[in-house]
PDB file of C-alpha atoms in Angstrom:
ATOM      1  CA  MET A  81      27.116  -9.392  84.886  1.00 69.00           C
ATOM      2  CA  SER A  82      29.693  -8.378  87.246  1.00 74.00           C
ATOM      3  CA  GLY A  83      27.393  -6.002  88.938  1.00 77.00           C
ATOM      4  CA  LEU A  84      25.029  -8.847  89.357  1.00 81.00           C
ATOM      5  CA  VAL A  85      27.768 -11.316  90.778  1.00 84.00           C
ATOM      6  CA  GLU A  86      28.599  -8.236  93.226  1.00 85.00           C
ATOM      7  CA  PHE A  87      25.185  -7.711  94.618  1.00 84.00           C
ATOM      8  CA  PHE A  88      24.799 -11.363  95.711  1.00 84.00           C
ATOM      9  CA  ALA A  89      28.284 -11.580  96.953  1.00 86.00           C
ATOM     10  CA  ASP A  90      27.870  -8.557  99.174  1.00 84.00           C
ATOM     11  CA  PRO A  91      27.012  -9.933 102.674  1.00 87.00           C
ATOM     12  CA  SER A  92      25.217  -6.435 103.339  1.00 87.00           C
ATOM     13  CA  ASN A  93      22.471  -7.556 100.769  1.00 86.00           C
ATOM     14  CA  TRP A  94      21.695 -10.904 102.849  1.00 89.00           C
ATOM     15  CA  SER A  95      20.832  -9.328 106.073  1.00 85.00           C
ATOM     16  CA  GLY A  96      18.448  -6.366 107.395  1.00 82.00           C
ATOM     17  CA  SER A  97      15.322  -4.886 106.325  1.00 82.00           C
ATOM     18  CA  THR A  98      16.411  -4.243 102.755  1.00 82.00           C
ATOM     19  CA  GLY A  99      18.061  -7.890 102.404  1.00 88.00           C
ATOM     20  CA  ILE A 100      17.126 -10.267 100.159  1.00 91.00           C
ATOM     21  CA  PRO A 101      15.324 -12.570 102.618  1.00 93.00           C
ATOM     22  CA  THR A 102      13.435  -9.843 103.659  1.00 92.00           C
ATOM     23  CA  ARG A 103      12.637  -8.640 100.420  1.00 92.00           C
ATOM     24  CA  VAL A 104      11.533 -12.067  99.193  1.00 93.00           C
ATOM     25  CA  TRP A 105       9.398 -12.403 102.323  1.00 93.00           C
ATOM     26  CA  TYR A 106       7.672  -9.286 101.908  1.00 92.00           C
ATOM     27  CA  HIS A 107       6.979 -10.200  98.140  1.00 92.00           C
ATOM     28  CA  LEU A 108       5.667 -13.523  98.857  1.00 93.00           C
ATOM     29  CA  LEU A 109       3.276 -12.275 101.833  1.00 93.00           C
ATOM     30  CA  TYR A 110       1.656  -9.691  99.336  1.00 91.00           C
ATOM     31  CA  SER A 111       1.310 -12.141  96.894  1.00 92.00           C
ATOM     32  CA  LEU A 112      -0.216 -14.823  99.041  1.00 93.00           C
ATOM     33  CA  ILE A 113      -2.481 -12.518 100.771  1.00 94.00           C
ATOM     34  CA  ALA A 114      -3.983 -11.150  97.468  1.00 93.00           C
ATOM     35  CA  LEU A 115      -4.092 -14.643  95.982  1.00 94.00           C
ATOM     36  CA  GLY A 116      -6.170 -15.865  99.220  1.00 95.00           C
ATOM     37  CA  ILE A 117      -8.479 -12.875  98.987  1.00 96.00           C
ATOM     38  CA  ALA A 118      -9.087 -13.671  95.018  1.00 94.00           C
ATOM     39  CA  LEU A 119      -9.532 -17.312  95.716  1.00 95.00           C
ATOM     40  CA  VAL A 120     -12.459 -16.551  97.895  1.00 95.00           C
ATOM     41  CA  ILE A 121     -13.978 -14.479  95.650  1.00 93.00           C
ATOM     42  CA  ALA A 122     -13.300 -16.073  92.370  1.00 92.00           C
ATOM     43  CA  VAL A 123     -13.673 -19.932  93.052  1.00 92.00           C
ATOM     44  CA  PRO A 124     -16.999 -19.659  94.764  1.00 92.00           C
ATOM     45  CA  LEU A 125     -18.542 -17.339  91.939  1.00 91.00           C
ATOM     46  CA  GLY A 126     -16.873 -19.592  89.306  1.00 90.00           C
ATOM     47  CA  ILE A 127     -18.673 -22.978  90.705  1.00 90.00           C
ATOM     48  CA  TYR A 128     -21.783 -21.182  90.823  1.00 89.00           C
ATOM     49  CA  VAL A 129     -21.713 -19.921  87.546  1.00 87.00           C
ATOM     50  CA  GLY A 130     -20.215 -23.211  86.061  1.00 84.00           C
ATOM     51  CA  HIS A 131     -22.693 -25.528  87.838  1.00 81.00           C
ATOM     52  CA  THR A 132     -25.655 -23.209  87.274  1.00 82.00           C
ATOM     53  CA  GLY A 133     -24.872 -21.745  83.890  1.00 78.00           C
ATOM     54  CA  ARG A 134     -26.546 -18.293  85.272  1.00 81.00           C
ATOM     55  CA  GLY A 135     -24.334 -15.281  84.732  1.00 77.00           C
ATOM     56  CA  GLU A 136     -21.940 -16.826  82.079  1.00 76.00           C
ATOM     57  CA  ALA A 137     -21.826 -13.994  79.608  1.00 78.00           C
ATOM     58  CA  GLY A 138     -21.730 -11.256  82.620  1.00 79.00           C
ATOM     59  CA  VAL A 139     -18.756 -13.011  84.105  1.00 77.00           C
ATOM     60  CA  ALA A 140     -16.857 -13.669  80.955  1.00 76.00           C
ATOM     61  CA  GLY A 141     -17.386 -10.002  80.227  1.00 79.00           C
ATOM     62  CA  LEU A 142     -16.208  -9.038  83.682  1.00 77.00           C
ATOM     63  CA  ALA A 143     -13.450 -11.160  83.567  1.00 75.00           C
ATOM     64  CA  ASN A 144     -11.961  -9.876  80.002  1.00 74.00           C
ATOM     65  CA  SER A 145     -12.474  -6.361  81.325  1.00 77.00           C
ATOM     66  CA  LEU A 146     -10.332  -6.800  84.102  1.00 75.00           C
ATOM     67  CA  ARG A 147      -7.472  -8.539  82.080  1.00 73.00           C
ATOM     68  CA  ALA A 148      -7.696  -5.195  80.232  1.00 74.00           C
ATOM     69  CA  LEU A 149      -7.159  -2.973  83.195  1.00 74.00           C
ATOM     70  CA  PRO A 150      -3.669  -0.854  82.768  1.00 76.00           C
ATOM     71  CA  THR A 151      -1.357  -2.396  85.942  1.00 76.00           C
ATOM     72  CA  LEU A 152       0.622   0.790  86.359  1.00 77.00           C
ATOM     73  CA  GLY A 153      -1.925   3.114  85.721  1.00 79.00           C
ATOM     74  CA  LEU A 154      -4.766   1.492  87.995  1.00 80.00           C
ATOM     75  CA  LEU A 155      -2.091   1.252  90.838  1.00 81.00           C
ATOM     76  CA  ILE A 156      -1.677   5.072  90.545  1.00 81.00           C
ATOM     77  CA  VAL A 157      -5.161   5.910  90.570  1.00 83.00           C
ATOM     78  CA  VAL A 158      -6.138   3.336  93.544  1.00 80.00           C
ATOM     79  CA  VAL A 159      -3.397   4.891  95.684  1.00 78.00           C
ATOM     80  CA  MET A 160      -4.616   8.409  94.918  1.00 79.00           C
ATOM     81  CA  LEU A 161      -8.329   7.746  95.780  1.00 80.00           C
ATOM     82  CA  ALA A 162      -6.966   5.647  98.609  1.00 75.00           C
ATOM     83  CA  ALA A 163      -4.590   8.238 100.269  1.00 70.00           C
ATOM     84  CA  PRO A 164      -7.253  10.169 102.169  1.00 74.00           C
ATOM     85  CA  LEU A 165      -8.452   7.177 103.786  1.00 73.00           C
ATOM     86  CA  PHE A 166      -5.383   5.702 105.637  1.00 69.00           C
ATOM     87  CA  SER A 167      -2.683   7.643 107.744  1.00 67.00           C
ATOM     88  CA  SER A 168      -0.168   4.804 107.856  1.00 67.00           C
ATOM     89  CA  SER A 169       1.746   2.698 105.307  1.00 66.00           C
ATOM     90  CA  LEU A 170      -1.558   1.256 104.113  1.00 72.00           C
ATOM     91  CA  VAL A 171      -2.067   3.945 102.045  1.00 73.00           C
ATOM     92  CA  PHE A 172       0.115   2.004  99.792  1.00 75.00           C
ATOM     93  CA  THR A 173      -0.499  -1.545 100.965  1.00 82.00           C
ATOM     94  CA  ALA A 174      -3.895  -1.785 100.890  1.00 82.00           C
ATOM     95  CA  PRO A 175      -4.499  -0.370  97.373  1.00 83.00           C
ATOM     96  CA  ALA A 176      -1.714  -2.290  96.310  1.00 85.00           C
ATOM     97  CA  ILE A 177      -3.062  -5.581  97.223  1.00 88.00           C
ATOM     98  CA  PHE A 178      -6.573  -4.516  96.355  1.00 87.00           C
ATOM     99  CA  VAL A 179      -5.010  -4.242  92.722  1.00 87.00           C
ATOM    100  CA  LEU A 180      -3.267  -7.639  92.761  1.00 90.00           C
ATOM    101  CA  VAL A 181      -6.595  -9.071  93.775  1.00 91.00           C
ATOM    102  CA  LEU A 182      -8.380  -7.452  90.903  1.00 88.00           C
ATOM    103  CA  LEU A 183      -5.743  -8.868  88.553  1.00 88.00           C
ATOM    104  CA  ALA A 184      -5.889 -12.429  89.898  1.00 91.00           C
ATOM    105  CA  VAL A 185      -9.701 -12.533  90.084  1.00 91.00           C
ATOM    106  CA  PRO A 186     -10.209 -13.262  86.036  1.00 89.00           C
ATOM    107  CA  PRO A 187      -7.901 -16.495  85.466  1.00 91.00           C
ATOM    108  CA  ILE A 188      -9.194 -17.969  88.723  1.00 93.00           C
ATOM    109  CA  LEU A 189     -12.982 -17.576  87.856  1.00 91.00           C
ATOM    110  CA  THR A 190     -12.514 -18.441  84.307  1.00 90.00           C
ATOM    111  CA  GLY A 191     -10.398 -21.539  84.941  1.00 90.00           C
ATOM    112  CA  THR A 192     -12.977 -22.686  87.680  1.00 91.00           C
ATOM    113  CA  TYR A 193     -16.183 -21.960  85.732  1.00 88.00           C
ATOM    114  CA  THR A 194     -14.860 -23.545  82.385  1.00 88.00           C
ATOM    115  CA  GLY A 195     -13.320 -26.757  84.663  1.00 88.00           C
ATOM    116  CA  ILE A 196     -17.056 -27.282  85.946  1.00 88.00           C
ATOM    117  CA  GLN A 197     -18.594 -26.808  82.591  1.00 85.00           C
ATOM    118  CA  SER A 198     -15.958 -28.882  81.229  1.00 82.00           C
ATOM    119  CA  ALA A 199     -16.478 -31.856  83.427  1.00 79.00           C
ATOM    120  CA  ASP A 200     -17.164 -35.693  81.657  1.00 76.00           C
ATOM    121  CA  ARG A 201     -20.818 -35.267  80.559  1.00 78.00           C
ATOM    122  CA  SER A 202     -20.974 -39.045  80.671  1.00 80.00           C
ATOM    123  CA  ALA A 203     -19.746 -39.096  84.346  1.00 79.00           C
ATOM    124  CA  VAL A 204     -22.307 -36.353  85.207  1.00 79.00           C
ATOM    125  CA  ASP A 205     -24.937 -38.238  83.625  1.00 78.00           C
ATOM    126  CA  ALA A 206     -24.260 -41.572  85.379  1.00 84.00           C
ATOM    127  CA  ALA A 207     -24.119 -39.998  88.915  1.00 81.00           C
ATOM    128  CA  VAL A 208     -27.744 -38.194  88.063  1.00 78.00           C
ATOM    129  CA  GLY A 209     -28.725 -41.805  87.092  1.00 82.00           C
ATOM    130  CA  LEU A 210     -27.167 -43.201  90.432  1.00 79.00           C
ATOM    131  CA  GLY A 211     -29.462 -40.802  92.207  1.00 78.00           C
ATOM    132  CA  TYR A 212     -27.054 -38.025  93.288  1.00 79.00           C
ATOM    133  CA  ARG A 213     -28.467 -34.749  93.961  1.00 82.00           C
ATOM    134  CA  PRO A 214     -26.987 -31.769  92.523  1.00 78.00           C
ATOM    135  CA  MET A 215     -25.008 -30.657  95.300  1.00 82.00           C
ATOM    136  CA  GLN A 216     -23.347 -34.217  95.496  1.00 81.00           C
ATOM    137  CA  VAL A 217     -22.737 -33.934  91.627  1.00 80.00           C
ATOM    138  CA  LEU A 218     -20.774 -31.008  91.948  1.00 82.00           C
ATOM    139  CA  LEU A 219     -18.809 -32.236  94.751  1.00 79.00           C
ATOM    140  CA  ARG A 220     -18.204 -35.481  93.652  1.00 81.00           C
ATOM    141  CA  VAL A 221     -18.023 -35.183  90.082  1.00 82.00           C
ATOM    142  CA  GLN A 222     -17.613 -32.002  88.499  1.00 83.00           C
ATOM    143  CA  LEU A 223     -15.183 -30.558  90.986  1.00 85.00           C
ATOM    144  CA  PRO A 224     -12.706 -33.547  90.694  1.00 85.00           C
ATOM    145  CA  CYS A 225     -13.025 -33.323  86.952  1.00 85.00           C
ATOM    146  CA  ALA A 226     -12.387 -29.190  86.902  1.00 86.00           C
ATOM    147  CA  LEU A 227      -9.328 -29.448  89.506  1.00 89.00           C
ATOM    148  CA  PRO A 228      -7.000 -29.229  86.122  1.00 88.00           C
ATOM    149  CA  LEU A 229      -8.369 -26.377  84.836  1.00 90.00           C
ATOM    150  CA  ILE A 230      -8.950 -24.684  88.293  1.00 91.00           C
ATOM    151  CA  LEU A 231      -5.194 -25.196  89.279  1.00 92.00           C
ATOM    152  CA  SER A 232      -4.128 -24.222  85.761  1.00 90.00           C
ATOM    153  CA  GLY A 233      -6.183 -20.641  86.600  1.00 92.00           C
ATOM    154  CA  ILE A 234      -4.632 -20.351  90.113  1.00 93.00           C
ATOM    155  CA  ARG A 235      -1.030 -20.845  88.950  1.00 92.00           C
ATOM    156  CA  GLY A 236      -1.584 -18.354  85.930  1.00 91.00           C
ATOM    157  CA  ALA A 237      -3.082 -15.898  88.673  1.00 92.00           C
ATOM    158  CA  MET A 238      -0.239 -16.457  91.064  1.00 93.00           C
ATOM    159  CA  LEU A 239       2.526 -15.703  88.344  1.00 90.00           C
ATOM    160  CA  GLN A 240       0.414 -12.674  87.463  1.00 89.00           C
ATOM    161  CA  ILE A 241       0.355 -11.406  91.002  1.00 92.00           C
ATOM    162  CA  VAL A 242       4.100 -12.157  91.353  1.00 92.00           C
ATOM    163  CA  SER A 243       4.849 -10.083  88.319  1.00 87.00           C
ATOM    164  CA  THR A 244       2.506  -7.562  89.230  1.00 86.00           C
ATOM    165  CA  ALA A 245       3.941  -6.764  92.777  1.00 88.00           C
ATOM    166  CA  THR A 246       7.016  -6.157  91.334  1.00 87.00           C
ATOM    167  CA  VAL A 247       5.680  -2.998  89.353  1.00 84.00           C
ATOM    168  CA  ALA A 248       3.703  -2.106  92.882  1.00 83.00           C
ATOM    169  CA  ALA A 249       6.894  -1.417  94.325  1.00 82.00           C
ATOM    170  CA  TYR A 250       6.750   1.943  91.861  1.00 81.00           C
ATOM    171  CA  VAL A 251       4.167   3.136  94.503  1.00 77.00           C
ATOM    172  CA  SER A 252       6.241   2.025  97.495  1.00 75.00           C
ATOM    173  CA  LEU A 253       5.166  -1.627  97.979  1.00 79.00           C
ATOM    174  CA  ASN A 254       8.085  -3.523  99.727  1.00 84.00           C
ATOM    175  CA  GLY A 255       9.159  -6.337  97.806  1.00 86.00           C
ATOM    176  CA  LEU A 256      11.769  -7.194  95.046  1.00 89.00           C
ATOM    177  CA  GLY A 257      10.358  -4.659  92.895  1.00 88.00           C
ATOM    178  CA  ARG A 258      12.179  -2.199  95.242  1.00 89.00           C
ATOM    179  CA  TYR A 259      15.590  -3.717  93.802  1.00 90.00           C
ATOM    180  CA  ILE A 260      14.465  -2.571  89.992  1.00 90.00           C
ATOM    181  CA  ILE A 261      13.065   0.850  91.008  1.00 89.00           C
ATOM    182  CA  ASP A 262      15.930   1.823  93.765  1.00 88.00           C
ATOM    183  CA  GLY A 263      18.623   0.480  91.351  1.00 87.00           C
ATOM    184  CA  ARG A 264      17.476   2.672  88.397  1.00 85.00           C
ATOM    185  CA  ALA A 265      17.163   5.678  90.930  1.00 85.00           C
ATOM    186  CA  ASN A 266      20.694   5.241  91.666  1.00 86.00           C
ATOM    187  CA  SER A 267      21.957   3.811  87.997  1.00 84.00           C
ATOM    188  CA  ASP A 268      22.765   0.692  89.915  1.00 85.00           C
ATOM    189  CA  PHE A 269      22.460  -1.932  86.914  1.00 88.00           C
ATOM    190  CA  GLY A 270      23.521  -4.471  89.086  1.00 87.00           C
ATOM    191  CA  GLN A 271      20.970  -4.329  91.585  1.00 90.00           C
ATOM    192  CA  MET A 272      18.457  -3.677  88.699  1.00 90.00           C
ATOM    193  CA  ALA A 273      19.504  -7.095  87.256  1.00 91.00           C
ATOM    194  CA  ALA A 274      19.572  -8.917  90.791  1.00 91.00           C
ATOM    195  CA  GLY A 275      15.945  -7.825  91.327  1.00 90.00           C
ATOM    196  CA  ALA A 276      14.796  -9.092  87.874  1.00 91.00           C
ATOM    197  CA  ALA A 277      16.573 -12.306  88.646  1.00 92.00           C
ATOM    198  CA  LEU A 278      14.962 -12.483  92.138  1.00 93.00           C
ATOM    199  CA  VAL A 279      11.178 -12.357  90.615  1.00 93.00           C
ATOM    200  CA  ALA A 280      12.387 -15.093  88.107  1.00 93.00           C
ATOM    201  CA  ILE A 281      13.568 -17.387  90.496  1.00 94.00           C
ATOM    202  CA  VAL A 282      10.383 -16.932  92.704  1.00 93.00           C
ATOM    203  CA  ALA A 283       8.129 -16.891  89.627  1.00 92.00           C
ATOM    204  CA  LEU A 284       9.664 -20.056  88.422  1.00 93.00           C
ATOM    205  CA  ALA A 285       9.746 -21.858  92.218  1.00 93.00           C
ATOM    206  CA  LEU A 286       6.349 -20.796  92.629  1.00 92.00           C
ATOM    207  CA  GLU A 287       5.424 -22.329  89.090  1.00 91.00           C
ATOM    208  CA  LEU A 288       6.987 -25.568  89.849  1.00 92.00           C
ATOM    209  CA  THR A 289       5.372 -25.890  93.509  1.00 92.00           C
ATOM    210  CA  PHE A 290       1.942 -25.429  91.834  1.00 89.00           C
ATOM    211  CA  LEU A 291       3.188 -28.563  89.557  1.00 88.00           C
ATOM    212  CA  LEU A 292       3.749 -30.580  91.927  1.00 90.00           C
ATOM    213  CA  ILE A 293       0.474 -29.650  93.821  1.00 88.00           C
ATOM    214  CA  GLY A 294      -1.562 -30.925  90.712  1.00 83.00           C
ATOM    215  CA  ARG A 295       0.502 -34.233  90.726  1.00 85.00           C
ATOM    216  CA  ILE A 296      -0.458 -34.567  93.982  1.00 85.00           C
ATOM    217  CA  VAL A 297      -4.133 -33.774  94.025  1.00 81.00           C
ATOM    218  CA  ILE A 298      -5.097 -34.696  90.301  1.00 78.00           C
ATOM    219  CA  SER A 299      -5.757 -38.156  89.517  1.00 72.00           C
ATOM    220  CA  PRO A 300      -3.307 -39.648  87.004  1.00 71.00           C
ATOM    221  CA  GLY A 301      -6.578 -40.538  84.722  1.00 64.00           C
ATOM    222  CA  LEU A 302      -7.341 -36.838  84.783  1.00 63.00           C
ATOM    223  CA  ARG A 303      -3.451 -35.788  84.052  1.00 58.00           C
ATOM    224  CA  ARG A 304      -3.525 -38.082  81.097  1.00 55.00           C
ATOM    225  CA  THR A 305      -6.983 -36.537  79.423  1.00 53.00           C
ATOM    226  CA  VAL A 306      -5.532 -32.884  79.503  1.00 51.00           C
ATOM    227  CA  ARG A 307      -2.383 -34.099  78.166  1.00 53.00           C
ATOM    228  CA  ARG A 308      -4.214 -35.744  75.308  1.00 52.00           C
ATOM    229  CA  THR A 309      -6.013 -32.684  74.835  1.00 50.00           C
ATOM    230  CA  LYS A 310      -3.417 -30.359  74.722  1.00 50.00           C
ATOM    231  CA  THR A 311      -1.280 -32.654  72.243  1.00 43.00           C
ATOM    232  CA  PRO A 312      -1.664 -30.944  68.912  1.00 44.00           C
ATOM    233  CA  GLY A 313      -2.073 -33.001  65.733  1.00 45.00           C
ATOM    234  CA  ALA A 314      -3.397 -35.631  67.938  1.00 43.00           C
ATOM    235  CA  VAL A 315      -4.767 -38.728  65.658  1.00 43.00           C
ATOM    236  CA  GLU A 316      -7.382 -41.169  66.590  1.00 42.00           C
ATOM    237  CA  PRO A 317      -6.721 -44.577  66.941  1.00 42.00           C
ATOM    238  CA  ALA A 318      -8.110 -46.902  63.831  1.00 43.00           C
ATOM    239  CA  ALA A 319     -10.849 -48.979  64.668  1.00 38.00           C
TER     240      ALA A 319
END
């Protein structure tokens, strides 16, 4: 504990290319880039599968397969395969971001198509009865109803990316994981503990941010419905 306090109290750890603000910035930058790419891939595919029902089994199998990938082994293999293709620091950055995207796609994809399919059937039927075209039903009914599950998938993907970006320091990716890898190499347990604490703080801050976004963009009625659905042992009221 004393080493952890000393690390945070040392002014040299708050400035320069290896300082805490710089490492946090790189960690968030890589995480947001990977999340953005994963959103571009997973959200349209999830909307298509959820709306049309086509390819659901294949997409579910793909998502489960990607979840089962060993993170560290995949990072090392991708870096080794990509090394001949790059001549700069991208030899580490590009493969690491590729792996982060692979790990972020499954929760976003699953949350999106599950949310579309779980849209209130009576609301969808009412929209069809009012003469809404399929695209109008998707945009005005299914997507708003799917927002809780979509945001839940994005939140899970973001936390997955933040934790995996820490491990990616093993293949020289900049970020908070450097404190853990470098601290272990130098037997500096205070630095290792500080790195772990910073990752936890960043993950908690992002979790709270996404919860706040959910409260802003999701209608109160849908939030109440989700809470009732998640409440174990709920008893239906007597007629």
